Coordinates of C-alpha atoms in Angstrom, one line a residue:
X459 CA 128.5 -40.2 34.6
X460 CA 128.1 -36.7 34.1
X461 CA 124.5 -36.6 33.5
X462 CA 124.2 -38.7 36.9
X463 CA 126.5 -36.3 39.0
X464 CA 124.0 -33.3 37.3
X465 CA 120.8 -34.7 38.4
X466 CA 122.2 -35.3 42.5
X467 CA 123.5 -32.0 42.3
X468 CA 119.9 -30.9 40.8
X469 CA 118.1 -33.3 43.3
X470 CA 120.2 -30.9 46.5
X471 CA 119.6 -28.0 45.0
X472 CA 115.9 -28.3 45.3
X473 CA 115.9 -29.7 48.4
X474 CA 118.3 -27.1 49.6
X475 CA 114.7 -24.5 47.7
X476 CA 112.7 -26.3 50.1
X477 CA 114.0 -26.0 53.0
X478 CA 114.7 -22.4 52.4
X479 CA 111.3 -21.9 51.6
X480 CA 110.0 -23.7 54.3
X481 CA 112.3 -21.3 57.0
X482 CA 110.7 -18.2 55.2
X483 CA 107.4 -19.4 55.9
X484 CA 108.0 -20.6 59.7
X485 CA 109.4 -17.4 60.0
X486 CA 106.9 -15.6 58.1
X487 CA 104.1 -17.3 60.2
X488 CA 106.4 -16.7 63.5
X489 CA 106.4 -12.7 62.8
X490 CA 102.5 -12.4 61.8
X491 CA 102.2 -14.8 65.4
X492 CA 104.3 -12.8 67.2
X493 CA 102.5 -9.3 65.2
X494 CA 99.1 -10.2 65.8
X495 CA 100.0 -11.1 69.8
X496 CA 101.4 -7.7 70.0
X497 CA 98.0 -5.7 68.1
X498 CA 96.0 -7.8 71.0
X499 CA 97.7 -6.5 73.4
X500 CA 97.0 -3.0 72.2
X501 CA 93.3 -3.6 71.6
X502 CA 92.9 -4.5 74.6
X503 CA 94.5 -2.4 76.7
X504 CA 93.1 0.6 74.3
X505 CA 89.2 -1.3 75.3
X506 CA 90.3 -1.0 78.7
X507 CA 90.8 2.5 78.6
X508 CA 88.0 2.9 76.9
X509 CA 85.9 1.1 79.6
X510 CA 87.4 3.4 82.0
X511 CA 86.6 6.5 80.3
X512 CA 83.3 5.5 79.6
X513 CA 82.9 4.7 83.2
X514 CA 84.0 8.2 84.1
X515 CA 81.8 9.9 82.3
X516 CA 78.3 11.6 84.1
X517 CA 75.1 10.2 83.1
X518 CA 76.0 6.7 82.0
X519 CA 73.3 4.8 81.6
X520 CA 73.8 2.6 78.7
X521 CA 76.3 1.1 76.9
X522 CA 78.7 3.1 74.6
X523 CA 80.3 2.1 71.1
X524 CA 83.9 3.7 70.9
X525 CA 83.2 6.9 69.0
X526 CA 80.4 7.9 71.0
X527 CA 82.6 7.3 74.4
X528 CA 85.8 9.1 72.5
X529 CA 83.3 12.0 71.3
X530 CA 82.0 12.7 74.7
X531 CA 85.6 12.7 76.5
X532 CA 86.8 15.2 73.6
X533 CA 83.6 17.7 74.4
X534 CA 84.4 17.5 78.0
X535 CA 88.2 18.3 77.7
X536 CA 87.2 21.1 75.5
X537 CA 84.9 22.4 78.3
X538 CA 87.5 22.2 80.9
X539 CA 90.0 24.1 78.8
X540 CA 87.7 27.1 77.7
X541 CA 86.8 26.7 81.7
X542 CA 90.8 27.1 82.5
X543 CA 91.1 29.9 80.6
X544 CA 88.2 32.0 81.9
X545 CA 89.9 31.1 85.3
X546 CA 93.1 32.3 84.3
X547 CA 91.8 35.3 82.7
X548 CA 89.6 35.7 86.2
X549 CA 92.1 35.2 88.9
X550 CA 93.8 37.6 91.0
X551 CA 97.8 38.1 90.3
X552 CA 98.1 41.2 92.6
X553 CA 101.0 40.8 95.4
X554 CA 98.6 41.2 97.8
X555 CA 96.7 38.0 97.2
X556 CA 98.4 35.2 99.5
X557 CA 99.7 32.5 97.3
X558 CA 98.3 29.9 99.5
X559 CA 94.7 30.9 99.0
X560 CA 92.7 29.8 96.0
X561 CA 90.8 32.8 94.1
X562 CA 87.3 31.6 95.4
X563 CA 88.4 31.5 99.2
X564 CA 90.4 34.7 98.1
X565 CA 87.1 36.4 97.1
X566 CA 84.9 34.4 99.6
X567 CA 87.3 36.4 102.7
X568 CA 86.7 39.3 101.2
X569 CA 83.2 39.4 100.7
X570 CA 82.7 38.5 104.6
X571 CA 85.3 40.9 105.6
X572 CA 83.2 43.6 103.4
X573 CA 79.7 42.8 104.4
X574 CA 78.6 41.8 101.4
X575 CA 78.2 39.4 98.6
X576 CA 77.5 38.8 94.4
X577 CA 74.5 39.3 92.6
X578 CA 73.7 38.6 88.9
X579 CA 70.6 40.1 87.7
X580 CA 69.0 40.5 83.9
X581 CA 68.0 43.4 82.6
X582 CA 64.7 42.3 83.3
X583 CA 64.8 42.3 87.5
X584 CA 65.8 38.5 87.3
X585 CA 68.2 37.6 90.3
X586 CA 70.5 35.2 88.1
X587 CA 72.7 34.2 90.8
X588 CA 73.3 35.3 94.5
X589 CA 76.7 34.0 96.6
X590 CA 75.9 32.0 99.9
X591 CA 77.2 35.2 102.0
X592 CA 73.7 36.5 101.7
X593 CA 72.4 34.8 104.5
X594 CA 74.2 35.9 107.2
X595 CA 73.8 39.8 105.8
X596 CA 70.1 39.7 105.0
X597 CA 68.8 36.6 106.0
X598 CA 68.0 34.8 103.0
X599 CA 68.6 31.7 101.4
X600 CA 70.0 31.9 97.5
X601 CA 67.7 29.4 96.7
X602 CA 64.9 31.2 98.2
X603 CA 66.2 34.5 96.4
X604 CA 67.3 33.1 92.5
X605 CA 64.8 33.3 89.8
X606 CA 62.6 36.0 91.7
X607 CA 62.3 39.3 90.6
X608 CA 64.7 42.4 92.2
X609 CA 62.2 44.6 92.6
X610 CA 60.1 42.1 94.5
X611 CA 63.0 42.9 97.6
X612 CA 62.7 46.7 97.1
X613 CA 60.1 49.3 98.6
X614 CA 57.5 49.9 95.9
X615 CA 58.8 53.7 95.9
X616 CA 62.5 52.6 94.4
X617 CA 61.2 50.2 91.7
X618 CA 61.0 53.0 89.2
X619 CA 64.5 54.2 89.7
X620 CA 65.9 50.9 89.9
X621 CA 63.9 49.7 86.6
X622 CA 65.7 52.8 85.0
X623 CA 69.4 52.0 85.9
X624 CA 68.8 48.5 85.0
X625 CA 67.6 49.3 81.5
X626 CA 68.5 52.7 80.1
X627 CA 71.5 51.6 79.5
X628 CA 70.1 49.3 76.7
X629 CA 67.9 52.1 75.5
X630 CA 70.3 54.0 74.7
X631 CA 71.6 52.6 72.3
X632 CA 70.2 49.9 69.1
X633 CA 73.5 47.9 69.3
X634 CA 75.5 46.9 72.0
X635 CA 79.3 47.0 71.3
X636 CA 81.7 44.5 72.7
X637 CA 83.5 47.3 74.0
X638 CA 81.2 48.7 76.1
X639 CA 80.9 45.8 77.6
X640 CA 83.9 45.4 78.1
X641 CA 84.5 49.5 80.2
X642 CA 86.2 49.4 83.0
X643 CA 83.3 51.7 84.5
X644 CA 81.4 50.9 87.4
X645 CA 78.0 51.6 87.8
X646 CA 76.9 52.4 91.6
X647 CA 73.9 53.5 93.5
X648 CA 72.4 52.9 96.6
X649 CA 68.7 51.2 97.3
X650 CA 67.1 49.4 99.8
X651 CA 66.9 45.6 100.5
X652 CA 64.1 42.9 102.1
X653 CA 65.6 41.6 105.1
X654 CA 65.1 38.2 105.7
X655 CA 62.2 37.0 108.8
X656 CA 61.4 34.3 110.7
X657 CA 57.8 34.9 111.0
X658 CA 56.5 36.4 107.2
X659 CA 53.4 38.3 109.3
X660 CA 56.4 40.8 110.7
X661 CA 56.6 44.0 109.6
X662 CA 59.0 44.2 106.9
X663 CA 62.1 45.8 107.3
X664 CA 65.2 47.1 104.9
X665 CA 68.5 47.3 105.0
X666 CA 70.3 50.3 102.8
X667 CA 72.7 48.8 101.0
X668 CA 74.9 50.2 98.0
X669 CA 75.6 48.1 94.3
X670 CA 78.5 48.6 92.5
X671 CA 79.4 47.0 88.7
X672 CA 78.7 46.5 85.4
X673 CA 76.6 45.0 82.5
X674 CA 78.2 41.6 81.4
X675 CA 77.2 39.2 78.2
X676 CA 76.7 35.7 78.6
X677 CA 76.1 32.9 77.1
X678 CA 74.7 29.4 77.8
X679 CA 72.8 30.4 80.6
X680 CA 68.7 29.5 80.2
X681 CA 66.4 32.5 80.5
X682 CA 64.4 32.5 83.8
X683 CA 60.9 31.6 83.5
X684 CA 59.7 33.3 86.6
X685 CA 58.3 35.8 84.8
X686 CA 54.5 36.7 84.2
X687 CA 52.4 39.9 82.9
X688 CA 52.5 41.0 86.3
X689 CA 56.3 41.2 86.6
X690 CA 57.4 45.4 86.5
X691 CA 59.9 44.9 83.6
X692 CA 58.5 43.8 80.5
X693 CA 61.6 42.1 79.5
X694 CA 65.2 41.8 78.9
X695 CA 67.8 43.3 76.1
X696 CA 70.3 41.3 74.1
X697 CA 72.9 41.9 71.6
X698 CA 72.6 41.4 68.0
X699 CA 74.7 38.2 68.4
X700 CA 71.8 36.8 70.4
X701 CA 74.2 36.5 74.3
X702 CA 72.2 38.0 76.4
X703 CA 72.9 41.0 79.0
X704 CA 73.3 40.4 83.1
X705 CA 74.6 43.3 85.6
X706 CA 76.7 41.9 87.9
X707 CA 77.6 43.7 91.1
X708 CA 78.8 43.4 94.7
X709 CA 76.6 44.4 97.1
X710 CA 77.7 45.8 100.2
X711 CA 75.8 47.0 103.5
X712 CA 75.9 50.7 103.9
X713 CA 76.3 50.1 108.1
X714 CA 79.0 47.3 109.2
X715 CA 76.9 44.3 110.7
X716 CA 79.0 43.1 113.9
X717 CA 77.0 40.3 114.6
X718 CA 76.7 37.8 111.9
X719 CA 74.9 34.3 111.5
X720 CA 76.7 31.5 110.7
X721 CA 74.8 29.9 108.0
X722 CA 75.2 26.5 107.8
X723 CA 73.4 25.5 104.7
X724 CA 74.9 21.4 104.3
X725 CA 73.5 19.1 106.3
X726 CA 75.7 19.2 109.8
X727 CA 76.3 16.1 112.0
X728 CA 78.4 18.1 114.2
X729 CA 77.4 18.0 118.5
X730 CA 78.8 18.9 122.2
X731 CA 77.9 18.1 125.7
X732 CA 77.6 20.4 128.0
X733 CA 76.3 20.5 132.0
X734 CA 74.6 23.1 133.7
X735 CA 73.4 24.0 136.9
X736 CA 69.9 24.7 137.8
X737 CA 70.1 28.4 137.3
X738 CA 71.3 27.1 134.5
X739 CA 74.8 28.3 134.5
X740 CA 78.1 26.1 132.8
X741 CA 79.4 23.5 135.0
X742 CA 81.2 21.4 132.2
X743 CA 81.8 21.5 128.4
X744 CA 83.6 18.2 126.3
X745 CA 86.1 18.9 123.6
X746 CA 84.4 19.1 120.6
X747 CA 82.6 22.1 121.5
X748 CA 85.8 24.5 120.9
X749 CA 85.7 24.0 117.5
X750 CA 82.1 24.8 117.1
X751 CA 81.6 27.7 119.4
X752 CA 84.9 29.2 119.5
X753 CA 85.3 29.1 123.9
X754 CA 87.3 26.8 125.8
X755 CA 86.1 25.6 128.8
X756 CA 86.8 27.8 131.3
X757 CA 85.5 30.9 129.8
X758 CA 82.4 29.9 130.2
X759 CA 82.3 27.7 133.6
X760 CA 80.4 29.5 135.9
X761 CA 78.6 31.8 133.4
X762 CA 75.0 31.9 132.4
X763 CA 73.5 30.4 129.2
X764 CA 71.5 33.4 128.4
X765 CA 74.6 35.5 128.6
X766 CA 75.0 33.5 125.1
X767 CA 71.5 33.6 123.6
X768 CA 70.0 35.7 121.5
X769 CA 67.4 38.3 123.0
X770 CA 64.4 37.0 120.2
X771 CA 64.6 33.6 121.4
X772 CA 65.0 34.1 125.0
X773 CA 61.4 34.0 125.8
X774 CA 61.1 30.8 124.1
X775 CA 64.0 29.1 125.4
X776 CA 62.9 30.5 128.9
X777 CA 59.4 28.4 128.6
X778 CA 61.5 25.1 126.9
X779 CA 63.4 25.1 130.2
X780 CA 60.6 25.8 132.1
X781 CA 58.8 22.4 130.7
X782 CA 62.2 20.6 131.5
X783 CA 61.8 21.5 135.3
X784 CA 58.4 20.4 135.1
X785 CA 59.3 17.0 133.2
X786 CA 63.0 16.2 133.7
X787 CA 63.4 15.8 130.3
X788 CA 62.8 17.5 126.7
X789 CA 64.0 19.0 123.5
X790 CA 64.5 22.4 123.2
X791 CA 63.2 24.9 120.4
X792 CA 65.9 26.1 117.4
X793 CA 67.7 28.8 118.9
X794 CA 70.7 31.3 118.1
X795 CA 74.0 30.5 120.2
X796 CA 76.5 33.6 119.7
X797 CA 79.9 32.5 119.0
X798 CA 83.1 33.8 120.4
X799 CA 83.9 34.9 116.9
X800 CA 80.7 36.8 117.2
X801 CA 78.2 35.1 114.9
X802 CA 75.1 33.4 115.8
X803 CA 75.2 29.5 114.9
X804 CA 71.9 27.8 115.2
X805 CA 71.8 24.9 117.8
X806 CA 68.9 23.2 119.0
X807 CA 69.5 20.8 122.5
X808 CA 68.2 17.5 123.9
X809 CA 68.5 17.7 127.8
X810 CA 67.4 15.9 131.1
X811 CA 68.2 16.3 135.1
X812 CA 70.1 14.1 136.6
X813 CA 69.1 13.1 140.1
X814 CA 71.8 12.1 143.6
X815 CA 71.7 8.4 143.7
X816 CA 70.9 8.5 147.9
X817 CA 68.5 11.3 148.2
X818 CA 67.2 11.1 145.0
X819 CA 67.3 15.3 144.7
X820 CA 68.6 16.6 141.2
X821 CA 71.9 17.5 140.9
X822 CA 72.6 19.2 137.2
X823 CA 71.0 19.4 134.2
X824 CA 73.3 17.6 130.8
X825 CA 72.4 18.9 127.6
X826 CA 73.4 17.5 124.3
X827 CA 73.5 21.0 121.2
X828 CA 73.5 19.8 117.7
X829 CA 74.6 22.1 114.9
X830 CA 71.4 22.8 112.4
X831 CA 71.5 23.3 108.7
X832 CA 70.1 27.1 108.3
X833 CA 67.0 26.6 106.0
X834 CA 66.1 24.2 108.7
X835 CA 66.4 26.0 111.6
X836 CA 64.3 28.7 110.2
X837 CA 61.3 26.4 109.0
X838 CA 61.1 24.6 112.3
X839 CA 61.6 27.9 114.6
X840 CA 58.4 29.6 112.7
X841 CA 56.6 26.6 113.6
X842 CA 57.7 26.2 117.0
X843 CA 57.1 30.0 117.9
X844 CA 53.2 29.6 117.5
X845 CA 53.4 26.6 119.2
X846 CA 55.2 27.8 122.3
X847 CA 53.4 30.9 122.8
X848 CA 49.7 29.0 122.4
X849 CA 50.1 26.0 123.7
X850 CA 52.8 25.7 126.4
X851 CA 51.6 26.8 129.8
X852 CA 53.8 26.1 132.9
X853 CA 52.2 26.4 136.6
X854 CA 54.1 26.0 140.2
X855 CA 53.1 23.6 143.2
X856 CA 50.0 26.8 143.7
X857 CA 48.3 26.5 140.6
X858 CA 49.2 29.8 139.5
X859 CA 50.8 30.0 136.4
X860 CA 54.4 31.2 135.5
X861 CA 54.9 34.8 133.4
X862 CA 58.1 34.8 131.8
X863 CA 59.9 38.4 132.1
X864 CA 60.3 41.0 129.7
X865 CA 63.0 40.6 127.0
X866 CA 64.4 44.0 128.1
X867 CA 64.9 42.6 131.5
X868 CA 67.8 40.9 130.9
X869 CA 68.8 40.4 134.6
X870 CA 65.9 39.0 135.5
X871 CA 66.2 36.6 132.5
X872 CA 69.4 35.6 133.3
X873 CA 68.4 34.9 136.7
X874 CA 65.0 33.4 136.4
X875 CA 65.3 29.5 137.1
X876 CA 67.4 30.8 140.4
X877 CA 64.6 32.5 141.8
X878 CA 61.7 30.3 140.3
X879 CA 59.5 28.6 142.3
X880 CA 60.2 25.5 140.6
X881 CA 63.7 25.5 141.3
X882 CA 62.7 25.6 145.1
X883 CA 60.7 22.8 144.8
X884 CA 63.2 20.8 143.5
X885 CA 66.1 21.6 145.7
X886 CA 63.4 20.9 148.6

């Protein structure tokens, strides 16, 4: 009896094994279920990120294993930090800095309100860099200006004196301290610069301008290769660490330039409407043009174009308007339209008459002005100068041919299509 009650009690116990066994695997399987749903989850949303970095990052043209993605992100945030901290180090903290400025439009205002701009140039002459405000000083584009040499802009009489400043500093010594480059000590002097010219058969002319700064070292910069065995400077200096040395400077003009042009080097897709009469003076002006020229309305109504143009294109704008009496219709050359805020933007206009429906005589002339990138305006003006003065002859109901006045006549410029004989005609 004993023996029998032993082997049920046996018999539950093992049963009661099993099923405990069996719970510790459900559960066992349920965890490494409810584990491996959870590491999914996190693979894939780490891929994702992954596929979003990799997407971010510039020149991806192929695919990217993880490391290579993760390697690349790293470098770059690297970059941006030793980037923040030269900023930091770089930026302006004085009180008198408006809080509301960044230190780029900061320095941007203050260049303009200076007359001047930023040069970086090697020891060897090599313009390194040259800030946009350039153009409206001297007249020429940076791109047109970086990588040439700085004596190629000077009079052939300065380029000893210049050479010297720009290297004796580096001959005097045979090692170049950090802490001299680092002296607080401004280097000035004065020289003459190219200006900038529509036509490059003009006589050159030079504005005196005065540098001031200091020698920097730099790094990561490529060396120019603009230079040949013609080039004044034989070469550049470097420190014994292998950066190389630039002088950077501000460059300021020694008289205050008034009149400025507005150098608009992005592609612009900004236009007004105006009508004139046909003397040519302002019967109407749209909205947009405010923004662009400066005037309202009414300052101008009633006032003459060439009040508004400048005095080297007037001879050429005189003979585009000419061939619109003759035609009706036409384009106008590139042409120099001063501003309220008294800088010259470059506008070039598409006009036509318009004609009284009942007695078919014309009424006023509507012009449409677009806004032209700089470098453009100055490629297509040379041009069109040659053209015009070869090429575009305008005659009256006689046969005898027109003579545009003299530029130093300004009233009779300003009053020419009143008195012309082709304006008579057409009110006949």
């Amino acid at each position: 009896m004993k023996l029998h009650i032993k082997i049920i009690f046996n018999s539950i116990n093992r049963k009661r094994c099993s099923d405990n066994l069996m719970d510790e695997d459900e559960k066992d399987r349920a965890k490494r279920a409810s584990r491996n749903k959870s590491e999914k989850k996190r693979r894939d949303q780490f891929n994702v990120l992954i596929k979003e970095l990799s997407s971010m990052l510039p020149g991806n043209t192929r695919k990217m294993d993880k490391t290579t993605v993760l390697e690349k992100v790293i470098g770059f945030l690297q970059k941006h930090n030793e980037f923040s901290v030269q900023t930091e180090l770089c930026d302006i903290h004085q009180e008198w800095k408006p809080s509301f400025l960044s230190n780029e439009e900061f320095t941007q205002l203050m260049l303009e309100a200076l007359d001047g701009f930023v040069i970086a140039v090697t020891t060897d002459g090599s313009i390194m860099y040259v800030s946009d405000s350039i153009t409206p000083l001297l007249g020429h584009l940076p791109s047109e200006v970086m990588d040439q040499n700085l004596l190629r802009f000077l009079p052939e009489q300065e380029h000893s004196d210049i050479n010297k400043i720009l290297s004796s500093h580096m001959l005097l010594m045979d090692t170049i301290s950090s802490d001299y480059l680092k002296c607080n000590e401004d280097l000035e002097f004065y020289c003459h610069l190219l200006r900038g010219s529509l036509n490059p058969k003009d006589f050159p002319t030079y504005e005196y301008i005065k540098f001031v700064g200091n020698f920097l070292s730099y790094n990561h910069v490529p060396l120019s290769d603009c230079h040949s065995s013609e080039d004044p400077v034989p070469r550049g200096y470097g420190t014994p660490q292998g950066k190389q040395i630039c002088f950077v400077a501000t460059v300021r003009l020694a008289t205050p330039q008034f009149l400025k042009e507005m150098c608009i080097v992005e592609e612009s897709l900004e236009e007004f409407t105006s009508r004139h009469s046909l003397e040519w003076k302002f019967l109407f002006l749209d909205h947009r043009a405010p923004p662009i020229i400066g005037y309202l309305p009414f300052e101008v109504l009633g006032t003459s174009g060439y009040d508004y143009y400048h005095i080297d294109d007037l001879q050429l704008l005189a003979r585009c308007h000419e061939h619109l009496m003759q035609f009706g219709k036409g384009k106008s050359c590139c042409y120099r339209f001063l501003t309220k805020g008294q800088q010259w933007i470059w506008l070039q206009t598409h006009y036509y008459i318009t004609y009284h429906q009942w007695n078919s005589k014309p009424e006023f002339i509507v012009c449409t002005h677009t806004v032209l990138r700089y470098g453009k305006s100055i490629n297509v003006l040379s041009g069109e100068t040659l053209l015009y003065q070869k090429s575009l002859k305008i005659y009256d109901s006689s046969g005898h041919q027109f003579h545009i006045p003299a530029l130093n006549d300004m009233e009779n410029c300003n009053q020419y299509f009143e008195f012309s004989g082709i304006v008579n005609k057409l009110n006949n």
